[in-house]
Amino acid sequence: LAKTTQPISMDSYEGQEVNITCSHNNIATNDYITWYQQFPSQGPRFIIQGYKTKVTNEVASLFIPADRKSSTLSLPRVSLSDTAVYYCLVGASGAGSYQLTFGKGTKLSVIP
Amino acid sequence: DAGVTQSPTHLIKTRGQQVTLRCSPISGHKSVSWYQQVLGQGPQFIFQYYEKEERGRGNFPDRFSARQFPNYSSELNVNALLLGDSALYLCASSLGGSGWQETQYFGPGTRLLVL
């Protein structure tokens, strides 16, 4: 079962770039890394997913080093509406079934 | 298009009772997953179903069970409720063809309070 570690909280000013790193030391060879965003009283919302190197979409970038033991979510020019909890998700499969592991999440607070 | 819907939105039960939570996936999605989220913690995986078959199970006691119906909707049952079962129960759906790594779309959750 892949275990993940993230910083508990981060603060950032509006307009800055924010990088949140997740450690996943025992990630399996075929596992992907997925990041979700969650606002209070709502279900998590998909942000980005990657396997290796760099992935970019309209809202974020994901950097994954060659050893894949960590990943970094990059949010460019954050705004107040980016204040939320961010989770990295790593899956581990075995014996025909799946185990999905959310980290404890990083609470990002964007300051005006 | 409607997103993932869950019912009820809130529920209060007493210890020892049983509860059934319901989830309707996005149209065209064949996989449903259930998560438990205790206040201040990340979601914890309970089950994943695809085409009515269990495809994944988390570390939860046998008091937790689930099933998926031919229309791909799903129910989560919890028997002999404990105070510690108080949480937000999230349902997520995905297309289902490529395993858990597909993007999961979450519903708003059912908040269960056990007294």
PDB file of N, CA, C and O in Angstrom, chain B residues 32-97:
ATOM      1  N   VAL B  32     -17.898   2.795  -9.767  1.00  0.00           N
ATOM      2  CA  VAL B  32     -18.232   3.613  -8.601  1.00  0.00           C
ATOM      3  C   VAL B  32     -17.293   3.251  -7.462  1.00  0.00           C
ATOM      4  O   VAL B  32     -17.038   2.070  -7.209  1.00  0.00           O
ATOM      5  N   SER B  33     -16.805   4.279  -6.784  1.00  0.00           N
ATOM      6  CA  SER B  33     -15.952   4.072  -5.613  1.00  0.00           C
ATOM      7  C   SER B  33     -16.559   4.791  -4.413  1.00  0.00           C
ATOM      8  O   SER B  33     -17.213   5.818  -4.570  1.00  0.00           O
ATOM      9  N   TRP B  34     -16.312   4.240  -3.257  1.00  0.00           N
ATOM     10  CA  TRP B  34     -16.785   4.834  -2.004  1.00  0.00           C
ATOM     11  C   TRP B  34     -15.590   5.193  -1.121  1.00  0.00           C
ATOM     12  O   TRP B  34     -14.626   4.420  -1.030  1.00  0.00           O
ATOM     13  N   TYR B  35     -15.703   6.354  -0.457  1.00  0.00           N
ATOM     14  CA  TYR B  35     -14.675   6.827   0.447  1.00  0.00           C
ATOM     15  C   TYR B  35     -15.323   7.324   1.734  1.00  0.00           C
ATOM     16  O   TYR B  35     -16.439   7.833   1.734  1.00  0.00           O
ATOM     17  N   GLN B  36     -14.576   7.210   2.819  1.00  0.00           N
ATOM     18  CA  GLN B  36     -14.973   7.789   4.102  1.00  0.00           C
ATOM     19  C   GLN B  36     -14.012   8.922   4.424  1.00  0.00           C
ATOM     20  O   GLN B  36     -12.790   8.747   4.358  1.00  0.00           O
ATOM     21  N   GLN B  37     -14.554  10.078   4.756  1.00  0.00           N
ATOM     22  CA  GLN B  37     -13.701  11.200   5.120  1.00  0.00           C
ATOM     23  C   GLN B  37     -14.095  11.723   6.493  1.00  0.00           C
ATOM     24  O   GLN B  37     -15.144  12.353   6.653  1.00  0.00           O
ATOM     25  N   VAL B  38     -13.239  11.471   7.445  1.00  0.00           N
ATOM     26  CA  VAL B  38     -13.425  12.000   8.787  1.00  0.00           C
ATOM     27  C   VAL B  38     -12.948  13.440   8.791  1.00  0.00           C
ATOM     28  O   VAL B  38     -11.996  13.797   8.099  1.00  0.00           O
ATOM     29  N   LEU B  39     -13.590  14.256   9.592  1.00  0.00           N
ATOM     30  CA  LEU B  39     -13.280  15.681   9.634  1.00  0.00           C
ATOM     31  C   LEU B  39     -11.784  15.926   9.837  1.00  0.00           C
ATOM     32  O   LEU B  39     -11.165  15.378  10.748  1.00  0.00           O
ATOM     33  N   GLY B  40     -11.205  16.699   8.930  1.00  0.00           N
ATOM     34  CA  GLY B  40      -9.795  17.050   9.048  1.00  0.00           C
ATOM     35  C   GLY B  40      -8.834  16.047   8.439  1.00  0.00           C
ATOM     36  O   GLY B  40      -7.614  16.257   8.473  1.00  0.00           O
ATOM     37  N   GLN B  41      -9.361  14.961   7.875  1.00  0.00           N
ATOM     38  CA  GLN B  41      -8.512  13.932   7.274  1.00  0.00           C
ATOM     39  C   GLN B  41      -8.806  13.806   5.789  1.00  0.00           C
ATOM     40  O   GLN B  41      -9.830  14.286   5.303  1.00  0.00           O
ATOM     41  N   GLY B  42      -7.925  13.121   5.086  1.00  0.00           N
ATOM     42  CA  GLY B  42      -8.162  12.837   3.677  1.00  0.00           C
ATOM     43  C   GLY B  42      -9.145  11.696   3.508  1.00  0.00           C
ATOM     44  O   GLY B  42      -9.362  10.908   4.432  1.00  0.00           O
ATOM     45  N   PRO B  43      -9.768  11.594   2.347  1.00  0.00           N
ATOM     46  CA  PRO B  43     -10.688  10.482   2.096  1.00  0.00           C
ATOM     47  C   PRO B  43      -9.979   9.143   2.196  1.00  0.00           C
ATOM     48  O   PRO B  43      -8.856   8.991   1.710  1.00  0.00           O
ATOM     49  N   GLN B  44     -10.644   8.183   2.815  1.00  0.00           N
ATOM     50  CA  GLN B  44     -10.121   6.827   2.929  1.00  0.00           C
ATOM     51  C   GLN B  44     -10.944   5.893   2.048  1.00  0.00           C
ATOM     52  O   GLN B  44     -12.167   5.852   2.154  1.00  0.00           O
ATOM     53  N   PHE B  45     -10.265   5.161   1.213  1.00  0.00           N
ATOM     54  CA  PHE B  45     -10.913   4.282   0.244  1.00  0.00           C
ATOM     55  C   PHE B  45     -11.616   3.124   0.921  1.00  0.00           C
ATOM     56  O   PHE B  45     -11.033   2.441   1.773  1.00  0.00           O
ATOM     57  N   ILE B  46     -12.871   2.887   0.521  1.00  0.00           N
ATOM     58  CA  ILE B  46     -13.630   1.769   1.085  1.00  0.00           C
ATOM     59  C   ILE B  46     -13.794   0.666   0.037  1.00  0.00           C
ATOM     60  O   ILE B  46     -13.413  -0.483   0.258  1.00  0.00           O
ATOM     61  N   PHE B  47     -14.415   0.999  -1.077  1.00  0.00           N
ATOM     62  CA  PHE B  47     -14.688   0.019  -2.128  1.00  0.00           C
ATOM     63  C   PHE B  47     -14.601   0.680  -3.499  1.00  0.00           C
ATOM     64  O   PHE B  47     -14.810   1.879  -3.642  1.00  0.00           O
ATOM     65  N   GLN B  48     -14.353  -0.171  -4.504  1.00  0.00           N
ATOM     66  CA  GLN B  48     -14.564   0.219  -5.886  1.00  0.00           C
ATOM     67  C   GLN B  48     -15.298  -0.912  -6.598  1.00  0.00           C
ATOM     68  O   GLN B  48     -14.920  -2.083  -6.467  1.00  0.00           O
ATOM     69  N   TYR B  49     -16.315  -0.545  -7.361  1.00  0.00           N
ATOM     70  CA  TYR B  49     -17.090  -1.511  -8.139  1.00  0.00           C
ATOM     71  C   TYR B  49     -17.044  -1.135  -9.616  1.00  0.00           C
ATOM     72  O   TYR B  49     -17.051   0.054  -9.971  1.00  0.00           O
ATOM     73  N   TYR B  50     -16.992  -2.182 -10.439  1.00  0.00           N
ATOM     74  CA  TYR B  50     -17.024  -1.989 -11.881  1.00  0.00           C
ATOM     75  C   TYR B  50     -17.866  -3.102 -12.463  1.00  0.00           C
ATOM     76  O   TYR B  50     -17.615  -4.277 -12.191  1.00  0.00           O
ATOM     77  N   GLU B  51     -18.849  -2.743 -13.249  1.00  0.00           N
ATOM     78  CA  GLU B  51     -19.728  -3.731 -13.871  1.00  0.00           C
ATOM     79  C   GLU B  51     -20.282  -4.710 -12.830  1.00  0.00           C
ATOM     80  O   GLU B  51     -20.285  -5.931 -13.048  1.00  0.00           O
ATOM     81  N   LYS B  52     -20.671  -4.165 -11.697  1.00  0.00           N
ATOM     82  CA  LYS B  52     -21.311  -4.905 -10.606  1.00  0.00           C
ATOM     83  C   LYS B  52     -20.368  -5.822  -9.841  1.00  0.00           C
ATOM     84  O   LYS B  52     -20.797  -6.532  -8.933  1.00  0.00           O
ATOM     85  N   GLU B  53     -19.086  -5.790 -10.179  1.00  0.00           N
ATOM     86  CA  GLU B  53     -18.120  -6.625  -9.486  1.00  0.00           C
ATOM     87  C   GLU B  53     -17.210  -5.752  -8.620  1.00  0.00           C
ATOM     88  O   GLU B  53     -16.800  -4.667  -9.033  1.00  0.00           O
ATOM     89  N   GLU B  54     -16.858  -6.266  -7.443  1.00  0.00           N
ATOM     90  CA  GLU B  54     -15.935  -5.543  -6.590  1.00  0.00           C
ATOM     91  C   GLU B  54     -14.535  -5.603  -7.184  1.00  0.00           C
ATOM     92  O   GLU B  54     -14.002  -6.687  -7.446  1.00  0.00           O
ATOM     93  N   ARG B  55     -13.928  -4.440  -7.354  1.00  0.00           N
ATOM     94  CA  ARG B  55     -12.605  -4.403  -7.963  1.00  0.00           C
ATOM     95  C   ARG B  55     -11.535  -3.928  -6.978  1.00  0.00           C
ATOM     96  O   ARG B  55     -10.346  -4.027  -7.239  1.00  0.00           O
ATOM     97  N   GLY B  56     -11.984  -3.367  -5.869  1.00  0.00           N
ATOM     98  CA  GLY B  56     -11.017  -2.892  -4.889  1.00  0.00           C
ATOM     99  C   GLY B  56     -11.671  -2.772  -3.534  1.00  0.00           C
ATOM    100  O   GLY B  56     -12.876  -2.495  -3.428  1.00  0.00           O
ATOM    101  N   ARG B  57     -10.883  -2.985  -2.502  1.00  0.00           N
ATOM    102  CA  ARG B  57     -11.403  -2.923  -1.137  1.00  0.00           C
ATOM    103  C   ARG B  57     -10.344  -2.321  -0.239  1.00  0.00           C
ATOM    104  O   ARG B  57      -9.172  -2.720  -0.300  1.00  0.00           O
ATOM    105  N   GLY B  58     -10.756  -1.381   0.591  1.00  0.00           N
ATOM    106  CA  GLY B  58      -9.840  -0.780   1.550  1.00  0.00           C
ATOM    107  C   GLY B  58      -9.867  -1.525   2.874  1.00  0.00           C
ATOM    108  O   GLY B  58     -10.498  -2.566   3.019  1.00  0.00           O
ATOM    109  N   ASN B  59      -9.183  -0.973   3.855  1.00  0.00           N
ATOM    110  CA  ASN B  59      -9.063  -1.628   5.159  1.00  0.00           C
ATOM    111  C   ASN B  59     -10.208  -1.240   6.087  1.00  0.00           C
ATOM    112  O   ASN B  59     -10.026  -0.516   7.059  1.00  0.00           O
ATOM    113  N   PHE B  60     -11.383  -1.710   5.761  1.00  0.00           N
ATOM    114  CA  PHE B  60     -12.563  -1.453   6.577  1.00  0.00           C
ATOM    115  C   PHE B  60     -13.140  -2.780   7.034  1.00  0.00           C
ATOM    116  O   PHE B  60     -13.022  -3.792   6.353  1.00  0.00           O
ATOM    117  N   PRO B  61     -13.780  -2.776   8.219  1.00  0.00           N
ATOM    118  CA  PRO B  61     -14.347  -4.032   8.744  1.00  0.00           C
ATOM    119  C   PRO B  61     -15.512  -4.523   7.895  1.00  0.00           C
ATOM    120  O   PRO B  61     -16.056  -3.797   7.063  1.00  0.00           O
ATOM    121  N   ASP B  62     -15.877  -5.771   8.159  1.00  0.00           N
ATOM    122  CA  ASP B  62     -16.952  -6.404   7.391  1.00  0.00           C
ATOM    123  C   ASP B  62     -18.315  -5.756   7.628  1.00  0.00           C
ATOM    124  O   ASP B  62     -19.278  -6.091   6.924  1.00  0.00           O
ATOM    125  N   ARG B  63     -18.404  -4.862   8.574  1.00  0.00           N
ATOM    126  CA  ARG B  63     -19.655  -4.131   8.783  1.00  0.00           C
ATOM    127  C   ARG B  63     -19.981  -3.251   7.562  1.00  0.00           C
ATOM    128  O   ARG B  63     -21.128  -2.856   7.372  1.00  0.00           O
ATOM    129  N   PHE B  64     -18.968  -2.969   6.785  1.00  0.00           N
ATOM    130  CA  PHE B  64     -19.136  -2.158   5.582  1.00  0.00           C
ATOM    131  C   PHE B  64     -19.314  -3.098   4.384  1.00  0.00           C
ATOM    132  O   PHE B  64     -18.505  -4.012   4.173  1.00  0.00           O
ATOM    133  N   SER B  65     -20.355  -2.859   3.613  1.00  0.00           N
ATOM    134  CA  SER B  65     -20.571  -3.639   2.401  1.00  0.00           C
ATOM    135  C   SER B  65     -21.159  -2.730   1.336  1.00  0.00           C
ATOM    136  O   SER B  65     -21.686  -1.650   1.640  1.00  0.00           O
ATOM    137  N   ALA B  66     -21.068  -3.155   0.106  1.00  0.00           N
ATOM    138  CA  ALA B  66     -21.591  -2.341  -0.984  1.00  0.00           C
ATOM    139  C   ALA B  66     -22.036  -3.251  -2.113  1.00  0.00           C
ATOM    140  O   ALA B  66     -21.726  -4.438  -2.142  1.00  0.00           O
ATOM    141  N   ARG B  67     -22.777  -2.654  -3.011  1.00  0.00           N
ATOM    142  CA  ARG B  67     -23.157  -3.371  -4.222  1.00  0.00           C
ATOM    143  C   ARG B  67     -23.418  -2.363  -5.330  1.00  0.00           C
ATOM    144  O   ARG B  67     -23.670  -1.175  -5.060  1.00  0.00           O
ATOM    145  N   GLN B  68     -23.374  -2.858  -6.555  1.00  0.00           N
ATOM    146  CA  GLN B  68     -23.651  -2.024  -7.721  1.00  0.00           C
ATOM    147  C   GLN B  68     -24.747  -2.679  -8.525  1.00  0.00           C
ATOM    148  O   GLN B  68     -24.746  -3.902  -8.717  1.00  0.00           O
ATOM    149  N   PHE B  69     -25.638  -1.877  -8.994  1.00  0.00           N
ATOM    150  CA  PHE B  69     -26.813  -2.379  -9.699  1.00  0.00           C
ATOM    151  C   PHE B  69     -26.596  -2.337 -11.220  1.00  0.00           C
ATOM    152  O   PHE B  69     -25.651  -1.703 -11.694  1.00  0.00           O
ATOM    153  N   PRO B  70     -27.487  -3.020 -11.968  1.00  0.00           N
ATOM    154  CA  PRO B  70     -27.325  -3.036 -13.429  1.00  0.00           C
ATOM    155  C   PRO B  70     -27.283  -1.650 -14.061  1.00  0.00           C
ATOM    156  O   PRO B  70     -26.682  -1.469 -15.113  1.00  0.00           O
ATOM    157  N   ASN B  71     -27.906  -0.653 -13.434  1.00  0.00           N
ATOM    158  CA  ASN B  71     -27.857   0.708 -13.991  1.00  0.00           C
ATOM    159  C   ASN B  71     -26.625   1.478 -13.495  1.00  0.00           C
ATOM    160  O   ASN B  71     -26.523   2.678 -13.702  1.00  0.00           O
ATOM    161  N   TYR B  72     -25.717   0.770 -12.827  1.00  0.00           N
ATOM    162  CA  TYR B  72     -24.429   1.283 -12.325  1.00  0.00           C
ATOM    163  C   TYR B  72     -24.548   2.140 -11.077  1.00  0.00           C
ATOM    164  O   TYR B  72     -23.518   2.585 -10.558  1.00  0.00           O
ATOM    165  N   SER B  73     -25.741   2.364 -10.578  1.00  0.00           N
ATOM    166  CA  SER B  73     -25.856   3.033  -9.293  1.00  0.00           C
ATOM    167  C   SER B  73     -25.342   2.093  -8.207  1.00  0.00           C
ATOM    168  O   SER B  73     -25.139   0.886  -8.454  1.00  0.00           O
ATOM    169  N   SER B  74     -25.132   2.645  -7.025  1.00  0.00           N
ATOM    170  CA  SER B  74     -24.507   1.828  -5.984  1.00  0.00           C
ATOM    171  C   SER B  74     -25.073   2.178  -4.620  1.00  0.00           C
ATOM    172  O   SER B  74     -25.593   3.277  -4.406  1.00  0.00           O
ATOM    173  N   GLU B  75     -24.996   1.232  -3.724  1.00  0.00           N
ATOM    174  CA  GLU B  75     -25.356   1.432  -2.323  1.00  0.00           C
ATOM    175  C   GLU B  75     -24.192   1.023  -1.434  1.00  0.00           C
ATOM    176  O   GLU B  75     -23.512   0.026  -1.713  1.00  0.00           O
ATOM    177  N   LEU B  76     -24.004   1.798  -0.379  1.00  0.00           N
ATOM    178  CA  LEU B  76     -23.050   1.451   0.668  1.00  0.00           C
ATOM    179  C   LEU B  76     -23.848   1.185   1.930  1.00  0.00           C
ATOM    180  O   LEU B  76     -24.669   2.006   2.333  1.00  0.00           O
ATOM    181  N   ASN B  77     -23.640   0.033   2.529  1.00  0.00           N
ATOM    182  CA  ASN B  77     -24.319  -0.336   3.767  1.00  0.00           C
ATOM    183  C   ASN B  77     -23.311  -0.412   4.904  1.00  0.00           C
ATOM    184  O   ASN B  77     -22.211  -0.953   4.735  1.00  0.00           O
ATOM    185  N   VAL B  78     -23.713   0.118   6.034  1.00  0.00           N
ATOM    186  CA  VAL B  78     -22.896   0.008   7.232  1.00  0.00           C
ATOM    187  C   VAL B  78     -23.775  -0.527   8.347  1.00  0.00           C
ATOM    188  O   VAL B  78     -24.817   0.066   8.673  1.00  0.00           O
ATOM    189  N   ASN B  79     -23.386  -1.663   8.903  1.00  0.00           N
ATOM    190  CA  ASN B  79     -24.138  -2.283   9.995  1.00  0.00           C
ATOM    191  C   ASN B  79     -23.517  -1.956  11.340  1.00  0.00           C
ATOM    192  O   ASN B  79     -22.340  -1.579  11.422  1.00  0.00           O
ATOM    193  N   ALA B  80     -24.318  -2.129  12.386  1.00  0.00           N
ATOM    194  CA  ALA B  80     -23.830  -1.982  13.768  1.00  0.00           C
ATOM    195  C   ALA B  80     -23.002  -0.715  13.924  1.00  0.00           C
ATOM    196  O   ALA B  80     -21.829  -0.757  14.299  1.00  0.00           O
ATOM    197  N   LEU B  81     -23.604   0.408  13.623  1.00  0.00           N
ATOM    198  CA  LEU B  81     -22.898   1.683  13.606  1.00  0.00           C
ATOM    199  C   LEU B  81     -22.202   1.992  14.922  1.00  0.00           C
ATOM    200  O   LEU B  81     -22.734   1.738  16.012  1.00  0.00           O
ATOM    201  N   LEU B  82     -21.001   2.545  14.783  1.00  0.00           N
ATOM    202  CA  LEU B  82     -20.215   3.013  15.919  1.00  0.00           C
ATOM    203  C   LEU B  82     -20.083   4.531  15.836  1.00  0.00           C
ATOM    204  O   LEU B  82     -20.230   5.124  14.755  1.00  0.00           O
ATOM    205  N   LEU B  83     -19.765   5.130  16.969  1.00  0.00           N
ATOM    206  CA  LEU B  83     -19.577   6.579  16.972  1.00  0.00           C
ATOM    207  C   LEU B  83     -18.518   6.998  15.958  1.00  0.00           C
ATOM    208  O   LEU B  83     -18.637   8.033  15.298  1.00  0.00           O
ATOM    209  N   GLY B  84     -17.499   6.167  15.807  1.00  0.00           N
ATOM    210  CA  GLY B  84     -16.396   6.465  14.903  1.00  0.00           C
ATOM    211  C   GLY B  84     -16.753   6.396  13.431  1.00  0.00           C
ATOM    212  O   GLY B  84     -15.934   6.754  12.584  1.00  0.00           O
ATOM    213  N   ASP B  85     -17.970   5.937  13.136  1.00  0.00           N
ATOM    214  CA  ASP B  85     -18.411   5.911  11.736  1.00  0.00           C
ATOM    215  C   ASP B  85     -18.932   7.265  11.284  1.00  0.00           C
ATOM    216  O   ASP B  85     -19.250   7.447  10.108  1.00  0.00           O
ATOM    217  N   SER B  86     -19.028   8.201  12.194  1.00  0.00           N
ATOM    218  CA  SER B  86     -19.462   9.553  11.842  1.00  0.00           C
ATOM    219  C   SER B  86     -18.437  10.169  10.888  1.00  0.00           C
ATOM    220  O   SER B  86     -17.251  10.287  11.221  1.00  0.00           O
ATOM    221  N   ALA B  87     -18.902  10.545   9.717  1.00  0.00           N
ATOM    222  CA  ALA B  87     -17.980  11.034   8.683  1.00  0.00           C
ATOM    223  C   ALA B  87     -18.775  11.505   7.482  1.00  0.00           C
ATOM    224  O   ALA B  87     -20.000  11.349   7.415  1.00  0.00           O
ATOM    225  N   LEU B  88     -18.046  12.053   6.525  1.00  0.00           N
ATOM    226  CA  LEU B  88     -18.605  12.367   5.213  1.00  0.00           C
ATOM    227  C   LEU B  88     -18.309  11.173   4.302  1.00  0.00           C
ATOM    228  O   LEU B  88     -17.151  10.773   4.170  1.00  0.00           O
ATOM    229  N   TYR B  89     -19.328  10.610   3.715  1.00  0.00           N
ATOM    230  CA  TYR B  89     -19.158   9.465   2.828  1.00  0.00           C
ATOM    231  C   TYR B  89     -19.280   9.946   1.385  1.00  0.00           C
ATOM    232  O   TYR B  89     -20.317  10.473   0.981  1.00  0.00           O
ATOM    233  N   LEU B  90     -18.200   9.768   0.669  1.00  0.00           N
ATOM    234  CA  LEU B  90     -18.106  10.267  -0.697  1.00  0.00           C
ATOM    235  C   LEU B  90     -18.221   9.125  -1.695  1.00  0.00           C
ATOM    236  O   LEU B  90     -17.658   8.049  -1.493  1.00  0.00           O
ATOM    237  N   CYS B  91     -18.919   9.400  -2.754  1.00  0.00           N
ATOM    238  CA  CYS B  91     -19.012   8.474  -3.874  1.00  0.00           C
ATOM    239  C   CYS B  91     -18.330   9.135  -5.069  1.00  0.00           C
ATOM    240  O   CYS B  91     -18.459  10.351  -5.275  1.00  0.00           O
ATOM    241  N   ALA B  92     -17.619   8.351  -5.840  1.00  0.00           N
ATOM    242  CA  ALA B  92     -16.970   8.854  -7.045  1.00  0.00           C
ATOM    243  C   ALA B  92     -17.251   7.902  -8.197  1.00  0.00           C
ATOM    244  O   ALA B  92     -17.287   6.684  -8.000  1.00  0.00           O
ATOM    245  N   SER B  93     -17.440   8.454  -9.373  1.00  0.00           N
ATOM    246  CA  SER B  93     -17.636   7.593 -10.533  1.00  0.00           C
ATOM    247  C   SER B  93     -16.555   7.850 -11.582  1.00  0.00           C
ATOM    248  O   SER B  93     -15.946   8.929 -11.615  1.00  0.00           O
ATOM    249  N   SER B  94     -16.303   6.844 -12.397  1.00  0.00           N
ATOM    250  CA  SER B  94     -15.360   6.967 -13.499  1.00  0.00           C
ATOM    251  C   SER B  94     -15.831   6.065 -14.624  1.00  0.00           C
ATOM    252  O   SER B  94     -16.698   5.214 -14.421  1.00  0.00           O
ATOM    253  N   LEU B  95     -15.234   6.258 -15.798  1.00  0.00           N
ATOM    254  CA  LEU B  95     -15.661   5.466 -16.951  1.00  0.00           C
ATOM    255  C   LEU B  95     -15.532   3.978 -16.676  1.00  0.00           C
ATOM    256  O   LEU B  95     -16.381   3.181 -17.040  1.00  0.00           O
ATOM    257  N   GLY B  96     -14.414   3.576 -16.055  1.00  0.00           N
ATOM    258  CA  GLY B  96     -14.297   2.217 -15.579  1.00  0.00           C
ATOM    259  C   GLY B  96     -13.466   1.277 -16.418  1.00  0.00           C
ATOM    260  O   GLY B  96     -13.103   0.204 -15.994  1.00  0.00           O
ATOM    261  N   GLY B  97     -13.131   1.671 -17.615  1.00  0.00           N
ATOM    262  CA  GLY B  97     -12.449   0.721 -18.476  1.00  0.00           C
ATOM    263  C   GLY B  97     -10.967   0.558 -18.206  1.00  0.00           C
ATOM    264  O   GLY B  97     -10.355  -0.443 -18.588  1.00  0.00           O
TER     265      GLY B  97
END
